[in-house]
Amino acid sequence: MPVFNAPVQDIQFVLQDVLNVTATGVPGYEELEADFTSAVLEEAGKVARDVLAPLNASGDAEGCVLENGTVRTPKGFDAAFAAMKDGGWTALDCDPEYGGQGLPYLMGTAVGEIFVAANMAFNMYQGLTHGAYSAIHTHGTDAQKAMYLPKMVSCEWTGTMNLTEPHAGTDLGMMRTKAEPQDDGSYAITGQKIFISAGEHDLADNIIHLVLAKAPGGGDGTKGISLFIVPKFLVNEDGSLGDRNGVSVGSIEHKMGIHANATCVMNYDGAKGWLLGDLHKGMKAMFTMMNEARLGVGLQGYAVAEAAYQNAVVYARERLQGRDVTGAKNPDGPADPLIVHPDIRRALMDQKSFVEGARAFTFWGAHLIDRSVRMGDADAEGLISLMTPVIKGFQTDKGFEMAVQAQQIWGGHGYIEENGMSQFVRDARIAQIYEGANGIQALDLVGRKLAQDGGKHVMAFFEIVKTFIKEHQDDEQMKPFTDPLKAASKDLQAAAMYFMQNGVKNPNNALAGSYDFMHMMGHVCLGLMWARMGKAALDGLAAGRGDTAFLETKIATGRYYMARHLPATGMHLARIESGADPVMALAADAF
């Protein structure tokens, strides 16, 4: 069975040495002293190791079963979910007014990484609930918040979001689900939604569905969409559960991965729902949930890669194959371990350098969300809006690639289901697709986010990179970080300039290069993160602070990323500057 151990030392390094959380001035961060965060992370690690990870393979093999309208989750999930609730993990960063612990979103993100890496499918039940909680917390009335949030914070009730329909995925303006106003102020919701993660299960007493639908008078397209709270069981005024609502499961999907999470077809037959937020402004309310979900999916990309990497390292150390070309390293055995071979080391370094860079990038994004929410920092809000499609798109693409590399180290044994490596690959694959497929993320980045607020936020990012390079340009030890970062940043700026000069007269020039731009920006973001981590590690060594071997390893890993991965920006720039002509050269009927 695959192993997993929470990377607490690496997480602590980002929180305490790179972000230096207690010195940021963000309200609530003053509590995040090293001893406190270490204690939280260690306890989360025990839950992940002892409760969640042992259910990952069995949950994948068993899957979910639909019986008489109820979805049965795999054996052991109910006890594990109870342990999560009893430990207060579902309430970690929720509002104390509704039973939450009030910790910053950053801490919820750090703990979330540990749980996702241990068992991605399981964690989705509470993860989606958190997103629904956030939408109601931000857009709900006081009465709605009082009715739903306490039991969603505790996960006595769970939550979902319902967007996709059989004929309408990304193009939500095509949706057909209707909401008819009723005399009592509610709406009758009728329609079908598909691909609804955790849409039905046996882990909670009630499920609070957030459903996008069209109410009369809204007009065409997304401007006519509203968002509704549609509980599985109606809730009485005293908070007790009433009659079953008109919502049912049509079927559960048989998927490539995340088998232990129930992905459902949901049928709404005049179900009673209540408007969340403003009428015909449902997309605004839903995006509160979607943006949180997209950062969470970006986290899934590297968290699953972390778990796969840990198991690749174990196998590379134990599996004996061939001899080191420079001389036997295991002379008393029949062969040397895989880890002595340069190509295996390359694959492991690819994985290690990506995972650690992506962790820092995601935590920085969570920090920006905390600055936005807790300090009203509009610049932070604009910056995380820019970064969200990069975190989601780049990290899930690379996370899947790294899970494949981890599987490859196992060779043929990685292709055998019982060894667990194929599950990491299958589970990681969905992260590239849901919450907006990665091609859509690239279009969002180039088509909307670059020009947002007159390009203010992308210019602010360029200035962050430029300032960091300038501050450390005379430090010889930092040159392996600053020189590649400077070159990559110039490539990124050149690509943005190409879009400005060529995208207006022919928008396809920008759209054809959008995916390359997303990856280019992802590399620059991870380059910036590695430069920051390199500086923190060098400072730690100079001060005699921390674990010397750990810090030296961090520096070497960062130098690897800068030398071996950051130059990819040049390739992406060349592709972008080739324009749309090679992409659009064939007529549609030539394919």
Coordinates of C-alpha atoms in Angstrom, one line a residue:
M1 CA 0.0 0.0 0.0
P2 CA 1.3 3.5 -0.8
V3 CA 2.8 5.5 2.0
F4 CA 2.3 9.1 2.9
N5 CA 3.9 11.4 5.5
A6 CA 3.0 15.0 5.9
P7 CA 5.8 17.3 4.7
V8 CA 5.6 19.4 7.9
Q9 CA 9.2 20.7 7.7
D10 CA 8.7 22.0 4.1
I11 CA 5.3 23.6 5.0
Q12 CA 6.8 25.2 8.0
F13 CA 9.7 26.6 6.0
V14 CA 7.2 28.4 3.6
L15 CA 5.1 29.7 6.4
Q16 CA 7.8 30.8 8.8
D17 CA 10.9 31.5 6.7
V18 CA 9.6 32.5 3.3
L19 CA 6.3 34.2 4.1
N20 CA 7.4 35.2 7.6
V21 CA 3.7 35.1 8.5
T22 CA 3.8 36.7 12.0
A23 CA 5.5 39.9 10.6
T24 CA 3.1 40.5 7.7
G25 CA 0.6 42.6 9.7
V26 CA -2.4 40.5 8.5
P27 CA -5.0 40.3 11.3
G28 CA -4.9 36.8 12.8
Y29 CA -1.4 36.0 11.6
E30 CA 0.1 37.1 14.9
E31 CA -1.2 33.8 16.3
L32 CA 0.8 31.8 13.7
E33 CA 3.9 31.3 15.7
A34 CA 6.2 28.4 14.7
D35 CA 5.2 26.3 17.7
F36 CA 1.5 26.7 17.1
T37 CA 1.6 26.0 13.3
S38 CA 3.9 23.1 13.9
A39 CA 1.5 21.6 16.4
V40 CA -1.5 22.0 14.1
L41 CA 0.4 20.5 11.1
E42 CA 1.7 17.6 13.1
E43 CA -1.8 16.7 14.3
A44 CA -3.1 17.0 10.7
G45 CA -0.3 14.7 9.6
K46 CA -1.3 12.1 12.1
V47 CA -4.9 12.2 10.9
A48 CA -3.7 12.0 7.3
R49 CA -1.3 9.1 7.9
D50 CA -3.5 7.0 10.3
V51 CA -7.1 7.7 9.1
L52 CA -7.2 9.1 5.5
A53 CA -4.2 7.5 3.7
P54 CA -5.2 3.9 4.6
L55 CA -8.6 4.5 2.9
N56 CA -7.2 5.9 -0.3
A57 CA -6.6 2.7 -2.2
S58 CA -9.5 0.8 -0.7
G59 CA -11.9 3.7 -1.5
D60 CA -10.6 3.8 -5.0
A61 CA -11.1 0.0 -5.5
E62 CA -14.6 0.0 -3.8
G63 CA -16.0 3.3 -5.2
C64 CA -19.4 4.6 -4.5
V65 CA -22.7 2.7 -5.0
L66 CA -26.2 4.1 -5.7
E67 CA -28.8 2.1 -3.7
N68 CA -32.5 3.1 -3.6
G69 CA -31.7 6.8 -4.2
T70 CA -28.9 6.9 -1.7
V71 CA -25.2 6.8 -2.5
R72 CA -23.1 4.6 -0.2
T73 CA -19.6 5.7 0.3
P74 CA -16.7 3.2 0.7
K75 CA -16.1 1.2 3.8
G76 CA -14.5 3.3 6.6
F77 CA -15.4 6.7 5.1
D78 CA -18.2 7.3 7.7
A79 CA -15.8 6.8 10.6
A80 CA -13.1 8.9 9.0
F81 CA -15.6 11.7 8.3
A82 CA -16.7 11.6 11.9
A83 CA -13.1 11.8 13.0
M84 CA -12.6 14.9 10.8
K85 CA -15.7 16.5 12.4
D86 CA -14.8 15.6 15.9
G87 CA -11.3 17.0 15.5
G88 CA -12.7 20.3 14.4
W89 CA -10.8 20.1 11.1
T90 CA -13.8 21.1 9.0
A91 CA -14.1 24.3 11.0
L92 CA -10.5 25.4 11.0
D93 CA -10.7 28.7 9.1
C94 CA -14.5 29.3 9.4
D95 CA -16.2 32.2 11.1
P96 CA -16.3 31.8 14.9
E97 CA -19.8 33.3 14.9
Y98 CA -21.0 30.0 13.3
G99 CA -18.8 27.6 15.2
G100 CA -15.6 28.0 13.3
Q101 CA -12.1 28.4 14.8
G102 CA -11.4 31.6 12.9
L103 CA -7.9 30.7 11.7
P104 CA -6.6 32.4 8.5
Y105 CA -7.4 30.9 5.1
L106 CA -3.6 30.3 4.8
M107 CA -3.8 27.7 7.6
G108 CA -6.8 26.0 6.1
T109 CA -4.8 25.8 2.9
A110 CA -1.7 24.3 4.6
V111 CA -3.8 21.7 6.4
G112 CA -5.8 21.1 3.2
E113 CA -2.7 20.1 1.3
I114 CA -2.0 17.4 3.9
F115 CA -5.5 15.9 3.7
V116 CA -5.7 16.1 -0.1
A117 CA -2.3 14.4 -0.5
A118 CA -3.5 11.6 1.8
N119 CA -6.9 11.1 0.2
M120 CA -8.1 13.5 -2.5
A121 CA -11.5 11.9 -3.1
F122 CA -12.3 11.9 0.6
N123 CA -11.3 15.5 1.2
M124 CA -13.6 16.7 -1.6
Y125 CA -16.7 16.1 0.7
Q126 CA -15.5 18.7 3.1
G127 CA -13.7 20.8 0.6
L128 CA -16.9 21.5 -1.5
T129 CA -18.8 22.2 1.7
H130 CA -16.3 24.9 2.6
G131 CA -16.9 26.5 -0.8
A132 CA -20.6 26.5 -0.3
Y133 CA -20.1 27.9 3.2
S134 CA -18.1 30.7 1.7
A135 CA -20.7 31.6 -0.9
I136 CA -23.5 31.7 1.7
H137 CA -21.3 33.5 4.2
T138 CA -20.5 36.2 1.6
H139 CA -23.9 36.6 -0.1
G140 CA -26.5 35.1 2.2
T141 CA -29.0 37.0 4.4
D142 CA -28.6 36.9 8.1
A143 CA -31.4 34.4 8.3
Q144 CA -29.8 32.1 5.7
K145 CA -26.5 32.3 7.5
A146 CA -28.0 31.4 10.8
M147 CA -30.0 28.5 9.3
Y148 CA -27.3 26.8 7.3
L149 CA -23.8 27.8 8.3
P150 CA -23.4 26.3 11.8
K151 CA -24.1 22.8 10.6
M152 CA -22.1 23.3 7.4
V153 CA -19.1 24.5 9.5
S154 CA -19.4 21.3 11.5
C155 CA -20.1 19.2 8.4
E156 CA -23.2 17.8 10.0
W157 CA -24.6 19.1 6.7
T158 CA -22.4 19.2 3.5
G159 CA -22.6 21.4 0.5
T160 CA -22.3 21.3 -3.3
M161 CA -22.3 23.6 -6.3
N162 CA -24.4 22.8 -9.3
L163 CA -23.4 24.4 -12.6
T164 CA -22.9 21.9 -15.5
E165 CA -25.8 20.5 -17.6
P166 CA -25.6 17.8 -20.2
H167 CA -25.6 20.4 -23.1
A168 CA -23.9 23.2 -21.3
G169 CA -20.5 23.0 -19.6
T170 CA -18.3 26.1 -19.7
D171 CA -21.0 28.0 -21.7
L172 CA -23.3 28.6 -18.7
G173 CA -25.5 31.0 -20.7
M174 CA -27.0 27.9 -22.4
M175 CA -28.3 26.4 -19.2
R176 CA -32.0 25.3 -19.1
T177 CA -32.6 24.8 -15.4
K178 CA -35.6 27.1 -14.5
A179 CA -36.5 28.8 -11.3
E180 CA -40.2 29.8 -10.9
P181 CA -41.1 32.2 -8.1
Q182 CA -43.6 31.0 -5.6
D183 CA -46.1 32.8 -3.4
D184 CA -44.1 32.1 -0.2
G185 CA -40.9 33.8 -1.5
S186 CA -39.2 30.5 -2.6
Y187 CA -38.6 29.3 -6.1
A188 CA -39.5 26.0 -7.8
I189 CA -36.3 24.7 -9.3
T190 CA -36.6 22.3 -12.3
G191 CA -33.8 20.9 -14.4
Q192 CA -30.9 18.5 -14.5
K193 CA -27.3 19.0 -13.5
I194 CA -24.4 16.7 -14.1
F195 CA -20.9 16.1 -12.8
I196 CA -22.0 17.1 -9.3
S197 CA -19.2 16.1 -6.9
A198 CA -20.5 14.9 -3.5
G199 CA -24.0 15.4 -4.9
E200 CA -25.4 12.6 -2.8
H201 CA -23.8 10.4 0.0
D202 CA -24.3 8.9 3.4
L203 CA -21.8 11.0 5.4
A204 CA -24.1 13.9 6.4
D205 CA -27.7 14.4 7.6
N206 CA -28.4 17.0 4.9
I207 CA -26.8 18.3 1.7
I208 CA -27.1 22.0 0.8
H209 CA -27.0 22.3 -2.9
L210 CA -26.2 25.7 -4.5
V211 CA -27.9 25.6 -7.9
L212 CA -27.6 28.0 -10.8
A213 CA -30.9 28.5 -12.6
K214 CA -32.7 31.0 -14.7
A215 CA -35.6 33.0 -13.2
P216 CA -38.1 34.9 -15.3
G217 CA -37.0 38.3 -16.5
G218 CA -33.3 37.6 -16.5
G219 CA -32.8 37.7 -20.2
D220 CA -30.4 35.6 -22.2
G221 CA -26.9 34.5 -21.4
T222 CA -25.2 34.5 -18.1
K223 CA -26.7 37.8 -17.0
G224 CA -30.0 36.1 -16.5
I225 CA -28.6 33.4 -14.1
S226 CA -29.4 33.4 -10.4
L227 CA -28.1 31.2 -7.6
F228 CA -30.4 29.2 -5.2
I229 CA -30.0 27.3 -2.0
V230 CA -31.7 24.0 -2.5
P231 CA -31.4 21.6 0.5
K232 CA -31.8 17.9 0.2
F233 CA -34.2 18.0 3.2
L234 CA -36.2 21.1 3.9
V235 CA -35.2 22.9 7.1
N236 CA -37.8 23.9 9.6
E237 CA -37.7 27.2 11.4
D238 CA -36.3 25.6 14.5
G239 CA -33.4 24.1 12.5
S240 CA -34.8 20.6 12.5
L241 CA -35.1 18.6 9.2
G242 CA -38.4 18.5 7.5
D243 CA -39.7 16.8 4.3
R244 CA -37.4 15.5 1.5
N245 CA -37.1 18.1 -1.2
G246 CA -37.8 17.5 -4.9
V247 CA -34.1 16.7 -5.6
S248 CA -32.9 13.2 -6.5
V249 CA -29.9 11.3 -7.9
G250 CA -30.4 10.1 -11.5
S251 CA -27.1 8.1 -11.5
I252 CA -23.5 8.3 -10.4
E253 CA -20.7 8.6 -13.0
H254 CA -18.2 5.9 -13.6
K255 CA -15.0 7.8 -13.8
M256 CA -11.3 7.5 -14.5
G257 CA -10.4 8.5 -11.0
I258 CA -11.6 9.9 -7.7
H259 CA -13.8 6.8 -7.5
A260 CA -14.5 7.4 -3.8
N261 CA -16.2 10.7 -4.4
A262 CA -19.8 10.5 -5.6
T263 CA -20.0 12.4 -8.9
C264 CA -23.8 12.6 -9.5
V265 CA -26.4 13.4 -12.1
M266 CA -28.9 15.5 -10.0
N267 CA -32.5 15.9 -11.0
Y268 CA -34.5 18.9 -9.7
D269 CA -38.3 18.4 -10.0
G270 CA -39.9 21.5 -8.7
A271 CA -37.5 21.5 -5.8
K272 CA -38.0 24.3 -3.3
G273 CA -35.1 26.7 -3.4
W274 CA -34.3 30.2 -2.0
L275 CA -32.4 32.9 -3.8
L276 CA -28.8 33.5 -2.6
G277 CA -27.6 37.0 -3.3
D278 CA -29.3 39.2 -5.9
L279 CA -31.7 38.1 -8.5
H280 CA -30.0 37.6 -11.9
K281 CA -26.6 38.1 -10.3
G282 CA -25.9 34.4 -9.6
M283 CA -22.6 34.3 -11.4
K284 CA -21.2 36.9 -8.9
A285 CA -22.2 34.7 -6.0
M286 CA -21.1 31.5 -7.6
F287 CA -17.6 32.9 -8.4
T288 CA -17.1 33.4 -4.6
M289 CA -17.2 29.6 -4.6
M290 CA -15.5 29.0 -7.9
N291 CA -12.4 31.1 -7.2
E292 CA -11.9 29.3 -3.9
A293 CA -12.4 26.0 -5.6
R294 CA -9.9 26.9 -8.3
L295 CA -7.2 27.6 -5.8
G296 CA -8.1 24.4 -4.1
V297 CA -7.8 22.5 -7.4
G298 CA -4.4 24.0 -8.0
L299 CA -3.5 22.7 -4.6
Q300 CA -4.8 19.2 -5.6
G301 CA -2.4 19.3 -8.6
Y302 CA 0.7 19.5 -6.5
A303 CA -0.6 17.7 -3.4
V304 CA -1.3 14.5 -5.4
A305 CA 2.1 14.9 -7.0
E306 CA 3.7 15.1 -3.5
A307 CA 2.1 11.8 -2.5
A308 CA 3.2 10.2 -5.8
Y309 CA 6.7 11.6 -5.4
Q310 CA 7.1 10.2 -1.9
N311 CA 6.3 6.7 -3.2
A312 CA 8.6 7.1 -6.1
V313 CA 11.5 8.0 -3.8
V314 CA 10.8 4.8 -1.7
Y315 CA 10.8 2.6 -4.8
A316 CA 13.9 4.3 -6.3
R317 CA 15.8 3.6 -3.0
E318 CA 14.7 0.0 -2.7
R319 CA 14.5 -1.3 -6.3
L320 CA 17.8 -2.8 -7.5
Q321 CA 18.4 -2.3 -11.2
G322 CA 21.7 -2.0 -13.1
R323 CA 25.0 -0.6 -12.0
D324 CA 26.1 3.0 -11.5
V325 CA 28.3 3.8 -14.5
T326 CA 30.8 5.5 -12.2
G327 CA 31.2 2.4 -10.0
A328 CA 29.0 0.1 -8.0
K329 CA 27.3 1.7 -5.1
N330 CA 25.9 -1.6 -3.7
P331 CA 28.8 -4.0 -4.4
D332 CA 27.5 -6.7 -2.1
G333 CA 24.2 -6.9 -3.9
P334 CA 23.2 -8.0 -7.4
A335 CA 22.6 -4.4 -8.6
D336 CA 22.5 -0.8 -7.4
P337 CA 19.3 0.9 -6.4
L338 CA 17.5 2.9 -9.1
I339 CA 18.2 6.2 -7.3
V340 CA 21.9 6.1 -8.4
H341 CA 21.1 6.6 -12.1
P342 CA 21.1 10.2 -13.4
D343 CA 17.8 9.9 -15.3
I344 CA 16.0 8.7 -12.2
R345 CA 17.5 11.6 -10.3
R346 CA 16.3 13.9 -13.0
A347 CA 12.8 12.6 -12.7
L348 CA 12.8 12.9 -8.9
M349 CA 14.3 16.4 -9.1
D350 CA 11.6 17.4 -11.6
Q351 CA 9.0 16.3 -9.1
K352 CA 10.6 17.7 -6.0
S353 CA 11.3 21.1 -7.5
F354 CA 7.8 21.4 -8.9
V355 CA 6.0 20.4 -5.7
E356 CA 8.0 22.6 -3.4
G357 CA 7.7 25.6 -5.8
A358 CA 4.0 25.0 -6.3
R359 CA 3.4 24.8 -2.5
A360 CA 5.1 28.3 -2.0
F361 CA 3.0 29.7 -4.9
T362 CA -0.3 28.4 -3.5
F363 CA 0.5 29.6 0.0
W364 CA 1.4 33.0 -1.4
G365 CA -2.0 33.0 -3.1
A366 CA -3.8 32.0 0.1
H367 CA -1.9 34.9 1.8
L368 CA -3.2 37.3 -0.8
I369 CA -6.7 36.1 -0.1
D370 CA -6.2 36.7 3.6
R371 CA -4.9 40.2 2.8
S372 CA -7.9 40.9 0.7
V373 CA -10.5 39.6 3.1
R374 CA -8.9 40.6 6.5
M375 CA -7.4 43.9 5.5
G376 CA -9.6 45.0 2.6
D377 CA -6.4 45.1 0.4
A378 CA -7.7 45.8 -3.1
D379 CA -4.2 45.3 -4.6
A380 CA -4.0 41.9 -3.1
E381 CA -7.5 41.1 -4.4
G382 CA -6.5 42.1 -7.9
L383 CA -3.3 40.1 -7.8
I384 CA -4.9 36.9 -6.7
S385 CA -7.5 37.4 -9.3
L386 CA -4.7 37.5 -11.9
M387 CA -2.9 34.5 -10.3
T388 CA -5.9 32.2 -9.9
P389 CA -6.0 30.8 -13.5
V390 CA -2.2 30.2 -13.3
I391 CA -2.4 28.4 -9.9
K392 CA -5.3 26.3 -11.3
G393 CA -4.1 25.7 -14.8
F394 CA -0.3 25.5 -14.6
Q395 CA -0.2 23.5 -11.4
T396 CA -2.7 20.9 -12.4
D397 CA -1.0 20.4 -15.8
K398 CA 2.4 20.0 -14.1
G399 CA 1.0 18.0 -11.2
F400 CA -0.4 15.4 -13.6
E401 CA 2.9 15.3 -15.4
M402 CA 4.8 14.8 -12.2
A403 CA 2.4 12.0 -11.1
V404 CA 3.1 10.3 -14.4
Q405 CA 6.8 10.7 -13.8
A406 CA 6.5 9.1 -10.4
Q407 CA 4.6 6.2 -11.9
Q408 CA 7.3 5.9 -14.6
I409 CA 10.0 5.3 -11.9
W410 CA 8.1 2.2 -10.9
G411 CA 8.3 0.9 -14.4
G412 CA 5.9 -1.9 -15.2
H413 CA 5.0 -2.2 -11.5
G414 CA 3.6 1.3 -11.6
Y415 CA 1.1 0.1 -14.2
I416 CA -0.2 -2.5 -11.8
E417 CA -3.2 -1.3 -9.9
E418 CA -2.4 -2.9 -6.5
N419 CA 0.8 -0.8 -6.2
G420 CA -1.2 2.4 -6.1
M421 CA 0.8 4.6 -8.5
S422 CA -1.9 4.5 -11.2
Q423 CA -4.4 5.9 -8.8
F424 CA -2.3 9.0 -8.3
V425 CA -2.2 9.5 -12.1
R426 CA -6.0 8.9 -12.5
D427 CA -6.9 11.1 -9.6
A428 CA -4.6 13.9 -10.7
R429 CA -6.1 13.9 -14.2
I430 CA -9.5 15.4 -13.2
A431 CA -7.8 18.5 -11.7
Q432 CA -7.0 19.6 -15.3
I433 CA -10.6 19.4 -16.2
Y434 CA -13.0 20.5 -13.5
E435 CA -13.6 24.0 -12.1
G436 CA -12.9 25.3 -15.6
A437 CA -10.8 23.2 -18.0
N438 CA -7.3 24.4 -18.3
G439 CA -7.8 25.8 -21.8
I440 CA -10.5 28.0 -20.3
Q441 CA -8.1 29.1 -17.5
A442 CA -5.6 30.2 -20.2
L443 CA -8.3 32.1 -22.1
D444 CA -9.4 33.8 -18.8
L445 CA -5.8 34.8 -18.1
V446 CA -5.1 36.3 -21.5
G447 CA -8.6 37.4 -22.5
R448 CA -9.6 39.0 -19.2
K449 CA -7.1 39.1 -16.4
L450 CA -4.2 40.7 -18.2
A451 CA -6.3 43.7 -19.1
Q452 CA -8.2 43.9 -15.8
D453 CA -8.1 47.4 -14.3
G454 CA -6.1 48.7 -17.2
G455 CA -3.4 46.0 -16.8
K456 CA -2.6 47.3 -13.3
H457 CA -2.2 43.8 -11.7
V458 CA 0.1 42.2 -14.2
M459 CA 2.2 45.4 -14.1
A460 CA 2.3 45.1 -10.3
F461 CA 3.5 41.5 -10.7
F462 CA 6.3 42.5 -13.1
E463 CA 7.3 45.1 -10.5
I464 CA 7.4 42.6 -7.7
V465 CA 9.8 40.4 -9.8
K466 CA 11.8 43.4 -10.9
T467 CA 12.2 44.7 -7.3
F468 CA 13.3 41.3 -6.0
I469 CA 15.9 41.0 -8.6
K470 CA 17.2 44.6 -8.0
E471 CA 17.4 44.0 -4.3
H472 CA 19.6 41.0 -4.7
Q473 CA 21.5 41.7 -7.9
D474 CA 24.8 42.2 -6.1
D475 CA 24.6 39.0 -4.1
E476 CA 26.8 36.4 -5.8
Q477 CA 25.1 33.5 -4.0
M478 CA 21.7 34.6 -5.4
K479 CA 22.8 34.8 -9.0
P480 CA 21.8 31.2 -9.8
F481 CA 18.3 32.5 -8.8
T482 CA 18.2 36.1 -10.0
D483 CA 19.8 35.7 -13.4
P484 CA 17.4 33.0 -14.7
L485 CA 14.5 34.8 -13.1
K486 CA 15.4 38.0 -14.9
A487 CA 15.7 36.3 -18.3
A488 CA 12.3 34.5 -17.8
S489 CA 10.6 37.7 -16.7
K490 CA 11.8 39.4 -19.9
D491 CA 10.3 36.6 -21.9
L492 CA 7.0 37.0 -20.1
Q493 CA 7.0 40.7 -20.7
A494 CA 7.8 40.2 -24.4
A495 CA 4.9 37.8 -24.7
A496 CA 2.5 40.3 -23.1
M497 CA 3.8 43.0 -25.4
Y498 CA 3.2 40.7 -28.4
F499 CA -0.4 40.3 -27.4
M500 CA -0.8 44.1 -27.0
Q501 CA 0.7 44.7 -30.5
N502 CA -0.9 41.8 -32.4
G503 CA -4.0 40.7 -30.4
V504 CA -6.2 43.7 -31.2
K505 CA -5.9 43.5 -35.0
N506 CA -6.3 39.7 -34.9
P507 CA -7.6 38.3 -31.5
N508 CA -6.6 34.8 -32.6
N509 CA -3.0 35.8 -32.2
A510 CA -3.6 36.2 -28.5
L511 CA -5.9 33.2 -28.1
A512 CA -3.6 30.8 -30.0
G513 CA -0.8 31.7 -27.5
S514 CA -2.9 31.8 -24.3
Y515 CA -2.0 28.3 -23.2
D516 CA 1.7 28.9 -23.7
F517 CA 1.4 32.2 -21.8
M518 CA -0.3 30.5 -18.9
H519 CA 2.6 28.0 -18.6
M520 CA 5.2 30.7 -19.1
M521 CA 3.6 32.8 -16.3
G522 CA 3.5 29.7 -14.1
H523 CA 7.2 29.1 -14.6
V524 CA 8.0 32.7 -13.7
C525 CA 5.8 32.5 -10.6
L526 CA 7.5 29.4 -9.5
G527 CA 10.9 31.0 -10.4
L528 CA 10.0 33.9 -8.1
M529 CA 9.0 31.5 -5.3
W530 CA 12.2 29.6 -5.7
A531 CA 14.2 32.8 -5.6
R532 CA 12.4 33.7 -2.3
M533 CA 13.0 30.3 -0.9
G534 CA 16.7 30.3 -2.0
K535 CA 17.1 33.7 -0.2
A536 CA 15.4 32.4 3.0
A537 CA 17.6 29.2 3.0
L538 CA 20.8 31.2 2.4
D539 CA 19.9 33.6 5.2
G540 CA 19.2 30.6 7.5
L541 CA 22.5 29.1 6.8
A542 CA 24.4 32.4 7.3
A543 CA 22.6 32.9 10.7
G544 CA 23.2 29.3 11.8
R545 CA 19.4 28.9 12.1
G546 CA 17.6 25.8 11.2
D547 CA 18.5 22.4 9.8
T548 CA 21.7 22.8 7.7
A549 CA 21.1 19.7 5.6
F550 CA 17.5 20.7 4.9
L551 CA 18.5 24.3 3.9
E552 CA 21.3 23.1 1.6
T553 CA 18.9 20.6 0.0
K554 CA 16.4 23.5 -0.5
I555 CA 19.0 25.6 -2.3
A556 CA 20.2 22.8 -4.5
T557 CA 16.6 22.0 -5.4
G558 CA 15.8 25.6 -6.3
R559 CA 18.9 25.9 -8.4
Y560 CA 17.7 22.8 -10.3
Y561 CA 14.4 24.4 -11.1
M562 CA 16.0 27.6 -12.2
A563 CA 18.5 25.8 -14.5
R564 CA 16.3 23.0 -15.9
H565 CA 12.8 24.4 -15.9
L566 CA 12.8 28.1 -16.1
P567 CA 14.4 28.2 -19.5
A568 CA 11.1 26.8 -20.9
T569 CA 9.9 30.4 -21.0
G570 CA 12.0 30.8 -24.2
M571 CA 10.2 28.0 -25.9
H572 CA 6.8 29.3 -24.9
L573 CA 7.7 32.8 -26.2
A574 CA 8.8 31.4 -29.6
R575 CA 5.5 29.6 -29.9
I576 CA 3.5 32.7 -28.9
E577 CA 5.4 34.9 -31.4
S578 CA 4.6 32.4 -34.2
G579 CA 1.1 33.8 -34.1
A580 CA -2.2 32.2 -35.0
D581 CA -1.4 31.3 -38.6
P582 CA 0.2 27.9 -37.9
V583 CA -2.6 27.0 -35.5
M584 CA -5.4 28.0 -37.8
A585 CA -3.8 26.9 -41.1
L586 CA -6.1 24.0 -41.7
A587 CA -9.8 24.4 -42.5
A588 CA -12.2 22.7 -40.0
D589 CA -13.0 19.9 -42.5
A590 CA -9.3 19.0 -42.9
F591 CA -9.2 17.4 -39.5

